[in-house]
Backbone as a ProteinNet text record, in pm:
[ID]
protein_1_A
[PRIMARY]
MSDPAREDMYSYVQSIFQRGLVVVVGSGASCALGLPGMQALAEYLVAEVPVRTSDLPPESMASWRVVAEALDAGKGLEETLLTVSVPDDLALVVTEAVADCVLAAEQRAIAGILTDADDFGVREVVALCPPGNSFSGRSNNQL
[TERTIARY]
-730.1	-761.2	-935.3	-983.7	-1136.8	-1159.1	-1303.2	-1330.4	-1317.8	-1359.1	-1349	-1223.1	-1119	-975.7	-914.9	-959.7	-915.7	-956.8	-1075.1	-1127.9	-1056.8	-1027	-957.9	-824	-755.3	-612.7	-625.4	-726.3	-726.3	-739.7	-853.6	-873.7	-749	-656.4	-547.2	-447.7	-424.3	-327	-381.1	-511.1	-563.1	-545.3	-562.9	-533	-385.8	-292.9	-141.7	-132.6	-184.3	-177.3	-266.1	-369.7	-433.1	-363.8	-249.8	-193.9	-103.5	-56.7	25.1	126.7	246.2	344.8	370.7	398.3	430.8	536.6	637.1	758.2	756	741.6	737.1	882.2	968.5	1089	1089.5	1143.8	1182.5	1310.8	1316.3	1442	1569.2	1563.1	1699.4	1751	1651.1	1668.8	1717.4	1647.9	1680	1822.3	1880.3	2004.5	2098	2069	2144.5	2179.7	2077.3	2074.5	2138	2165.5	2243.8	2152.3	2024	1925.2	1972.5	1957	2004.2	1912.6	1978.5	1891.6	1881.3	1816.9	1799.1	1914.8	2023	2147.7	2196.4	2214.6	2243.6	2170	2024.8	1941.7	1947.4	1979.8	1993.9	2115.6	2231.7	2363.1	2336.9	2258.6	2222.3	2152.6	2038.3	1968	2036	2128.8	2219.2	2279.1	2347.2	2414.8	2337.6	2224.5	2147.7	2044.2	1978	1854.7	1902.4	2020	2056.1	2080.1	2117.7	2135.6	2000.6	1886.3	1767.5	1677.4	1712.2	1607.8	1639.9	1720	1759.3	1642	1519.7	1402.4	1304.4	1339.4	1245.2	1253.3	1129.8	1143.7	1207.3	1272.4	1344	1291.1	1155.3	1113	1136.6	1134.5	1151.7	1301.7	1379.9	1528	1565.1	1490.3	1512.3	1454.2	1358.2	1313.7	1412.9	1483	1567.6	1692.6	1732.8	1851.9	1814.6	1698.2	1667.9	1691.5	1623.4	1641.3	1789	1857.5	1996.1	2080.4	2057.4	2121.1	2081.5	1970.1	1923.8	1992.8	2004.4	2067.1	2220.1	2282.2	2402.7	2460.6	2356.1	2363.3	2355.6	2313.3	2298.3	2165.7	2073.7	1927	1892.5	1802	1758.1	1681	1678.6	1607.2	1455.6	1416.1	1245.1	1223.6	1285.9	1263.1	1258.9	1360.3	1358.5	1259.3	1211.2	1114.3	981	967.7	819.8	833.1	937.6	913.3	943.5	1010.3	1032.6	926.1	850.6	755.1	829	780.9	852.2	722.6	752.2	649	627.3	528.6	481.7	586.6	643.7	735.3	873.7	893.5	1038.3	1015.8	893.2	860	855.5	810.7	822.7	967.8	1073.8	1198.2	1262.7	1242.8	1286.9	1240	1104.3	1046.3	1107.3	1129.2	1167.8	1339.9	1405.1	1548.6	1549.7	1458.3	1474.3	1431.2	1317.7	1285.3	1401.1	1480.4	1584.4	1698.6	1746.7	1827.6	1787.9	1673.5	1630.8	1623	1569	1550.4	1691.3	1784.1	1925	1989.4	1943	1995.7	1933.4	1782	1707.1	1754.4	1781.2	1833.5	1992.1	2062.4	2181.3	2149.8	2058.9	2016.2	1963.4	1864.1	1795.7	1892.4	1997	2104.4	2185.5	2216.2	2297.5	2226.6	2085.6	1990.4	1995.5	1978.8	1963.7	2109.7	2201.2	2360	2412.5	2345.4	2410.7	2505.4	2509.1	2606.7	2529	2414.4	2330.8	2369	2391.1	2414.2	2312.1	2199.3	2083.1	1973.8	1968.9	1869.6	1749.2	1746.8	1618.3	1591.7	1690.6	1647.7	1586.9	1637.7	1608.3	1443.7	1420.9	1267.7	1176	1237.5	1145	1136.8	1239.5	1247.3	1132	1066.7	951.2	820.9	822.1	688.9	660	558	521.9	516.5	536.1	523.7	398.7	367.6	246.5	173.3	245.1	169.6	243.1	201.9	283.8	353.5	437.9	552.5	518.2	528.8	527.1	599.3	709.1	774.4	746.2	742.7	693.1	792.8	834.3	896.3	798.8	831	759.2	703	777.2	733.4	635.3	613.6	506	383.8	369.8	222.9	144.2
-422.8	-526.9	-568.6	-585.2	-608	-733.3	-727.3	-859.6	-993.7	-992.4	-1113.6	-1153.4	-1063.9	-1078.2	-1136.9	-1059.5	-1102.9	-1256.6	-1300.6	-1420.9	-1513.8	-1485.9	-1571.3	-1607.3	-1505.9	-1509.9	-1615	-1586.3	-1681.5	-1803.3	-1833	-1986.7	-2046.6	-1962.7	-2017.8	-2067.3	-1975	-2005.8	-2110.8	-2132.6	-2241.3	-2368.1	-2380.7	-2499.4	-2547.7	-2438.2	-2470.6	-2556	-2520.4	-2579	-2712.8	-2726.9	-2860.6	-2973	-2950.8	-3035.8	-3139.6	-3093	-3186.7	-3091.7	-3135.9	-3055.2	-2932.6	-2824.6	-2694.5	-2625.4	-2601.4	-2533.1	-2367.9	-2284.8	-2148.2	-2091.2	-2041.3	-1988	-1846.7	-1763.9	-1612.9	-1574.7	-1455.8	-1395.6	-1453.5	-1470.4	-1531.4	-1658.1	-1757	-1887.6	-1846.8	-1753.7	-1728.5	-1689.4	-1593.7	-1545	-1656.5	-1749.8	-1846.8	-1954	-1957.7	-2058.3	-1979.3	-1868.5	-1793.1	-1711.1	-1702	-1632.1	-1461.1	-1407.6	-1250.1	-1179.9	-1078	-988.6	-855.6	-738.7	-647	-566.4	-569.4	-504	-577.9	-722.3	-791.3	-792.7	-789.6	-771.3	-636.9	-523.8	-395.3	-399.8	-466.5	-472.8	-546.3	-662.5	-750.6	-657.4	-599.2	-521.5	-415.8	-343	-228.2	-281.8	-409.6	-477.4	-524.5	-596.9	-669.8	-600.6	-508.6	-435	-370.7	-292.5	-229.5	-340.4	-457.8	-555.7	-588.4	-587.1	-638.9	-533.4	-414	-303.2	-257.9	-315.5	-240.1	-227.8	-298.9	-270.1	-164.3	-113.7	-33.9	112.5	162.2	315.8	409.4	523.1	604.7	642.5	676.1	708.5	603.8	468.8	379.6	365.4	389.4	390.7	520.8	631.3	751.1	716.7	637.1	603.3	488.6	405	324.1	392.5	507.7	582.2	640.5	686.5	741	646.1	529.3	413.9	386.1	370	322	419.4	556.2	664.4	663.4	634.5	626.7	516.6	400	296.4	314.6	388.1	395.9	500.3	592.1	692.9	637.9	507.9	430.2	407.3	469.5	447.5	294.3	244.6	114	67.1	-43.9	-92	-66.9	-129.5	-118.9	11	127.7	252.9	301.9	280.8	352.3	310.7	165.1	118.8	172.3	221.7	275.4	409.1	477.3	622.1	677.8	589.4	617.1	558.9	625.9	577.1	504.7	378.1	319.9	260.4	277.4	236.8	69.1	31.5	-119.5	-193.1	-168.3	-227.3	-260.8	-153.9	-156.6	-245.4	-224	-290.5	-446	-482.4	-610.8	-686.6	-589.3	-639.2	-658.6	-557.2	-559.2	-704	-702.8	-831.1	-954.8	-964.7	-1100.1	-1107.8	-993.2	-1003.4	-1041.7	-998.9	-1040.3	-1187.3	-1228.5	-1383.7	-1448.5	-1426.2	-1501.4	-1501	-1414.4	-1388.7	-1472.7	-1475.7	-1550.6	-1691.7	-1739.3	-1863.5	-1933.3	-1867	-1917.3	-1945	-1854	-1882.9	-1985	-2004.3	-2110.8	-2249.2	-2261.7	-2385.6	-2411.1	-2334.2	-2366	-2413.6	-2342.5	-2373.1	-2529.5	-2554.5	-2688.3	-2784	-2746.8	-2849.3	-2875	-2761.5	-2787.7	-2890.9	-2873.3	-2950.5	-3099.7	-3113.7	-3248.7	-3317.3	-3253.9	-3332.7	-3315.1	-3291	-3301.7	-3184.7	-3090	-2975.7	-2883.7	-2881	-2813.8	-2832.8	-2714.2	-2753.4	-2693.8	-2665.4	-2586.6	-2669.3	-2781.6	-2882.7	-2909.7	-2869	-2892.8	-3033.7	-3115.8	-3258.7	-3321.5	-3273.8	-3327.6	-3279.4	-3179.3	-3122.4	-3199.2	-3229.8	-3295	-3440	-3507.2	-3636	-3646.5	-3530.8	-3558.7	-3570.1	-3553.5	-3554.7	-3704.2	-3760.2	-3905.4	-3937.6	-4080.1	-4125.2	-4116.1	-4076.4	-4070.3	-3944	-3849.6	-3721.2	-3631.7	-3524.7	-3419.9	-3329.1	-3280.6	-3172.7	-3041.7	-2927.9	-2807.7	-2701	-2649.2	-2553.7	-2408.5	-2324.3	-2175.6	-2084.8	-1975	-1858.3	-1749.9	-1655.3	-1568.8	-1469.9	-1484.4	-1400.9	-1492.7	-1617	-1705	-1698.2	-1679.7	-1671.7	-1550.5
680.2	618.1	625.1	543.5	534.4	618.6	667.6	741.7	656	532.7	456.1	449.2	407.6	406.2	532.1	633.8	770.5	790.6	770.6	777.8	712.5	577.1	481.6	552	594.1	653.3	760.5	860.2	982.9	935.4	833.7	796.4	732.7	664.2	618.3	705.5	810.9	922.9	1002.8	1024.4	1106.9	1036.8	881.4	807.2	830.4	833.8	851.5	984.1	1087	1214.7	1223.5	1146.9	1147.5	1073	983.2	915.4	997.5	1109.4	1200.3	1265.8	1289.3	1366.5	1272.5	1322.8	1268	1350.3	1283.3	1353.9	1284.8	1370.6	1324.1	1373.2	1275.5	1305	1278.1	1359.3	1351.2	1254.1	1237.4	1164.2	1233.1	1355.6	1414.6	1346.5	1337.6	1254.3	1123.6	1055.3	923.7	920.3	1009.2	1001.5	1013.8	1122.1	1163.9	1055.6	945.1	839.4	721.5	721	622.5	525.7	558.5	477.4	482.6	373.9	391.4	464.3	541.7	620.9	526.9	571.9	494.5	413.2	502.3	444.3	332.9	337	225.8	111.9	144	42.7	-56.6	36	-16.1	-107	-66.8	-137.9	-275.1	-254.8	-379.8	-475.8	-440.1	-507.5	-582.4	-527.2	-573.4	-695.7	-668.7	-766.9	-895.8	-852.4	-952.9	-1035.8	-966.2	-1033.2	-1158.5	-1155.7	-1308.7	-1421.4	-1374	-1481.5	-1545.6	-1444.3	-1497	-1555	-1544.7	-1598.1	-1712.5	-1817.1	-1935.6	-2031.5	-2006.6	-2080.4	-2019.1	-1900.2	-1859.8	-1886.3	-1882.3	-1944.8	-1845.5	-1905	-1813	-1689.5	-1674.7	-1538.5	-1446.5	-1476.2	-1402.3	-1342.1	-1454.8	-1420.2	-1330.2	-1357.4	-1261.5	-1114.9	-1101.3	-965.5	-906.1	-979	-921.8	-875.2	-956.8	-914.1	-769.2	-760.4	-611.2	-499.3	-530.8	-423.6	-425	-530.8	-505.9	-420.3	-452.1	-394	-251.1	-184.5	-73	11	-52.2	-2.6	0.8	-93.7	-78.9	27.4	72.6	160.8	298	308.3	437.4	480.1	390.3	459.7	426.4	521.3	517	406.9	350.4	250	251.9	383.5	423.3	419.1	483.2	479	355.1	267.6	117.5	62.9	40.4	-39.4	11.3	155.2	187.8	165	139.4	116.7	-21	-115.3	-260.8	-327.6	-412.9	-510.1	-622.5	-630.6	-761.3	-849.9	-973.2	-1059.9	-1062.4	-1104.5	-1089.8	-1171.2	-1283.3	-1356.6	-1274.8	-1213	-1112	-1007.6	-937	-825	-850.6	-974	-1015.7	-1022.6	-1083.7	-1081.9	-964.6	-857.8	-725.2	-654	-689.3	-613.4	-672	-793.3	-857	-814.7	-790.9	-756.5	-612.4	-519.2	-382.7	-393.3	-451.2	-445.3	-497.6	-600.5	-640.6	-538.9	-476.2	-369.9	-265	-204.9	-88.7	-130.6	-247.5	-290.6	-302.5	-336.5	-351.3	-208.3	-113	26.6	89.9	49.3	117	64	-58.6	-116.8	-67.3	-26.5	41.5	176.6	251.9	396.7	400.9	307.8	294.5	256.7	161.5	148.6	266.2	340.4	454.3	562.6	568.8	673.8	630.9	487.6	441.1	411.8	422.7	431.1	552.9	674.7	784.2	807.8	724	741.3	839.4	858.2	935.2	1106.3	1167.7	1318.7	1390.4	1316	1374.8	1454.6	1422.2	1500.1	1432.4	1303.2	1225	1220.4	1187.7	1177.3	1307.3	1423	1549.6	1573.5	1534.8	1548.7	1453.8	1331.3	1233.1	1298.2	1353.5	1416.1	1517.6	1572.1	1670.7	1606.5	1485.7	1411.6	1398.8	1466.1	1441.6	1305.7	1275	1157.1	1100.2	978.6	922.7	925.8	1020.3	1034.4	943.4	908	820.3	907.3	842.8	895.7	815.8	876.1	797.2	872.6	794.9	858.3	783.2	868.3	817	882.5	828.2	879	917.5	994.1	1021.5	906.1	799.4	675.7	598.1	631.2	540.4	614.2	745	787.1	779.8
[MASK]
+++++++++++++++++++++++++++++++++++++++++++++++++++++++++++++++++++++++++++++++++++++++++++++++++++++++++++++++++++++++++++++++++++++++++++++++

C-alpha cells in the first residue's frame, strides 16, 4: 500500500473512533448473529452465480465453471478466488451476489436486534452510549 493510501486509511479509521462510542466485532459475532461464513457463501455462489451470468461471454462462463468445480471438490472459497483467474465481468457478478447474500443476513440480524429476538447483547452495549453522542458499529471487515 502506498504511503498516501495508508495515510488515507489511517485518517478514515481515526475519524470513526472520534465520532463517539465504537464497537468493533469480529467474525465470531457475525457467526453468532447468523451472517454467512465462507462455506455458506460458497454454497450460495454455486447456486446463484449461474442464474446471474446468462449475459456473460463464454470465456467468463468457462472461468466460473473452474471456480464451481473447485468449490464442489471441497476447495475453500477464498483459496479458490485467489488462485483462479476470473475476468472483471464475472468478478462483478460474484461481488454483487456476495453483497446480496450478506445484506439479507445483516437485515435479519438487525431486525432481531431491534425486535428483542437478539440474545447477543447489542442493545445493552448501545445503551452505554451517553445521550447525544454517536454510536458506530463496525465489523472487522469494515475497518
